[in-house]
Coordinates of C-alpha atoms in Angstrom, one line a residue:
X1 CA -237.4 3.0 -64.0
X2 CA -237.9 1.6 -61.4
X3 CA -236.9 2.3 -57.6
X4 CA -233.9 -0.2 -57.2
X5 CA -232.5 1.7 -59.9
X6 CA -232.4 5.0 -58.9
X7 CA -231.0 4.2 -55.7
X8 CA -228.2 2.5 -57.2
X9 CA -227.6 5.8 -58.9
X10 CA -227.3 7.5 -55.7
X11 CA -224.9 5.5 -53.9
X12 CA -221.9 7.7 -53.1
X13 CA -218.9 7.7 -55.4
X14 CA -215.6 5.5 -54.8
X15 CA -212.7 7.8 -54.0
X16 CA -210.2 6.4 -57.0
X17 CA -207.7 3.6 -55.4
X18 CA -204.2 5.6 -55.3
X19 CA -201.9 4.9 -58.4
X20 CA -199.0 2.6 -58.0
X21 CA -195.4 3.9 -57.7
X22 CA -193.7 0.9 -59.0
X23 CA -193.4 0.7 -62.1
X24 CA -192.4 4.2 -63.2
X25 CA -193.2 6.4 -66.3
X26 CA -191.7 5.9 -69.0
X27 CA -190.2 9.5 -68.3
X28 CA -189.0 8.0 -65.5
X29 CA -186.7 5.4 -66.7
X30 CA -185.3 7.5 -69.7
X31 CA -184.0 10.4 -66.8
X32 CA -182.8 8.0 -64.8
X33 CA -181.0 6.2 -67.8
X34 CA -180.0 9.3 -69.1
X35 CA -178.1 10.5 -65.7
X36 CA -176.2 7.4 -65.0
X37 CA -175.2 7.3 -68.5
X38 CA -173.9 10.9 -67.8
X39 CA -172.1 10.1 -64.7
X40 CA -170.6 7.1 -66.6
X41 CA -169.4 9.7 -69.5
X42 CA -167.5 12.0 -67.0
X43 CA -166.0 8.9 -65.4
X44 CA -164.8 7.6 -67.6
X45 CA -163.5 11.5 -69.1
X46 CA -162.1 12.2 -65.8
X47 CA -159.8 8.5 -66.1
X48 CA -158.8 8.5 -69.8
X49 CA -157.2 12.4 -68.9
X50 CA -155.8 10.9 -65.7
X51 CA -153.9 7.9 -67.0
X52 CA -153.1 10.0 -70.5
X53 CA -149.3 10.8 -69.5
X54 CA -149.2 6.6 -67.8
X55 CA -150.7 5.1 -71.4
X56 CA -147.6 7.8 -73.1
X57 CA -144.8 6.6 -71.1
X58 CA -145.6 3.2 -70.8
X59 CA -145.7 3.0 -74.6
X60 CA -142.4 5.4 -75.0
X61 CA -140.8 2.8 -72.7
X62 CA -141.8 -0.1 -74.9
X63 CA -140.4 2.0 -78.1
X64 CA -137.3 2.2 -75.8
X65 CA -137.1 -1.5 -75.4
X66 CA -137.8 -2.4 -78.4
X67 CA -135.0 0.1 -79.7
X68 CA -132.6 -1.4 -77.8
X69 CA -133.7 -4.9 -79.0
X70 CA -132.7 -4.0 -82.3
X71 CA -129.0 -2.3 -81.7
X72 CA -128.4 -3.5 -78.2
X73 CA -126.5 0.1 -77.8
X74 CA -126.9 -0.3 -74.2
X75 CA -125.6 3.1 -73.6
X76 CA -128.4 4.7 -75.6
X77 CA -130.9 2.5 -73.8
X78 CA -130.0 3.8 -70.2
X79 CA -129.9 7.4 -71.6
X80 CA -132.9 7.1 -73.0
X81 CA -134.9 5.6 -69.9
X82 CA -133.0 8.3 -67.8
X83 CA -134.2 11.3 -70.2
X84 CA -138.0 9.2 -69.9
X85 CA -137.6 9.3 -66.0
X86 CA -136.4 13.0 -66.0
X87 CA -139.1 14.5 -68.4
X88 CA -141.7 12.6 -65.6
X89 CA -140.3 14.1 -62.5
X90 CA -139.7 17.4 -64.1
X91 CA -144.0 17.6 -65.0
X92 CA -144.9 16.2 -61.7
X93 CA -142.0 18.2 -59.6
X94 CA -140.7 21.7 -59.9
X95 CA -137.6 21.7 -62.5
X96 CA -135.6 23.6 -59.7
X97 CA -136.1 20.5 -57.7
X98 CA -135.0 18.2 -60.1
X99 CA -133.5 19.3 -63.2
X100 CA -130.0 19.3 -61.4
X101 CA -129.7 16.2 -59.5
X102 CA -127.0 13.3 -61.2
X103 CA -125.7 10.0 -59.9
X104 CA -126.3 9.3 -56.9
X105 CA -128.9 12.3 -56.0
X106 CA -130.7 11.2 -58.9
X107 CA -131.3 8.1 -57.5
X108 CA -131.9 8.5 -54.2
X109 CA -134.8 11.4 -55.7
X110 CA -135.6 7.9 -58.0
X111 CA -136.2 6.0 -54.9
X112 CA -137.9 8.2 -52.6
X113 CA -140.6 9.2 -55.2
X114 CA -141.0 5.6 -55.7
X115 CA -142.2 5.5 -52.1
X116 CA -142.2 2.4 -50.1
X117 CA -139.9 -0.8 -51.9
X118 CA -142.4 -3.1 -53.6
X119 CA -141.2 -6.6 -54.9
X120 CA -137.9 -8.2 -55.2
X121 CA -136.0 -5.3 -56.8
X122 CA -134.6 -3.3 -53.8
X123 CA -134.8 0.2 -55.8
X124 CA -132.6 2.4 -57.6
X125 CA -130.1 2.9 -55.0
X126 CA -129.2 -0.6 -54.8
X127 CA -131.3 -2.8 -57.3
X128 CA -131.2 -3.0 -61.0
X129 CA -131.4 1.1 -61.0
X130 CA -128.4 1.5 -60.2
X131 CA -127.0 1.0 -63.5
X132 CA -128.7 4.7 -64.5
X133 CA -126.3 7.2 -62.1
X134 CA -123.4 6.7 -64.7
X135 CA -124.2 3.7 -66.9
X136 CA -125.3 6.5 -70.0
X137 CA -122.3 8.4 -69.7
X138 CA -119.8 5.6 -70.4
X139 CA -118.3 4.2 -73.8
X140 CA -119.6 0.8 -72.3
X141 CA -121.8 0.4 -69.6
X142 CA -121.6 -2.8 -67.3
X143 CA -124.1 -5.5 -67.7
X144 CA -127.3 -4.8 -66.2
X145 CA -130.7 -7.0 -66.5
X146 CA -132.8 -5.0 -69.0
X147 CA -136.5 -6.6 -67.8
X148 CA -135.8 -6.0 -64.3
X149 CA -134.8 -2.8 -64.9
X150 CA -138.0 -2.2 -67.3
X151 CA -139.9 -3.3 -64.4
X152 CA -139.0 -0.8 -61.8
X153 CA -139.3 1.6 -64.3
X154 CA -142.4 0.3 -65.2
X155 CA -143.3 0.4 -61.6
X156 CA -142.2 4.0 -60.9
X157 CA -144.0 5.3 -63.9
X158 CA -147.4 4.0 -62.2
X159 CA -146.3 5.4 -58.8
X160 CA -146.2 8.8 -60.9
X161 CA -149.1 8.6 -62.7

């Protein structure tokens, strides 16, 4: 051997260049996939329970509708949405609260848990709700617009779920 050699073997080590942090391990990516996937799960858990009693009464309302389609018993319609509306305020309010109210506290309990007046229809008190304070207890209830009135129903129903 000769001398170039030897001193090439004693040249001082190279510290090791420092690893990368981009891209990942493999680890890396499957944690990371495995948590958002996770959060995405109780999202989407926590929404489906949330709108449950919304996706319920929306479709009772349709069965209502479509009810009244068939026998156009308008008297059985209106009692109908009104024992829809009542079952909804009775979960989300105390049934001492509103278990008693008829007519015209009905309505104005309608209205103010509607909040503020969205849209065209002025409400319960004096839009296409009104029809509800006596309309089910009569042989024949006066004409009222049934899609309005599914619509502020409609619309209450989200307000309340």
């Amino acid at each position: 051997m000769n001398l170039e050699e030897l001193k090439q073997l004693v040249k001082p080590l190279m510290p090791p260049s420092a690893a990368d942090a981009w891209p990942p391990a493999p680890w890396v990516w499957w944690l990371v996939g495995g948590l958002a996937a996770l959060v995405l799960l109780v999202v989407f858990i926590r929404w489906y329970r949330r709108t449950h009693v919304r996706r319920y009464a929306y479709a009772e309302l349709e069965a209502i509708q479509a009810r009244y389609q068939q026998s156009q018993d308008a008297a059985r319609y209106l009692y109908e949405v009104n024992l829809l509306l009542r079952r909804i305020a009775v979960r989300n309010f105390s049934r001492a609260k509103v278990a008693a109210l008829t007519g015209e506290d009905w309505l104005e309990f309608l209205d103010w848990s509607r909040g503020r007046k969205r849209g065209d229809d002025p409400g319960f008190m004096e839009g296409s709700g009104k029809i509800l304070a006596w309309g089910a207890y009569k042989a024949q209830p006066e004409s009222f617009e049934v899609e309005r009135l599914q619509k502020l129903v409609r619309a209450w129903i989200r307000r309340q779920t």
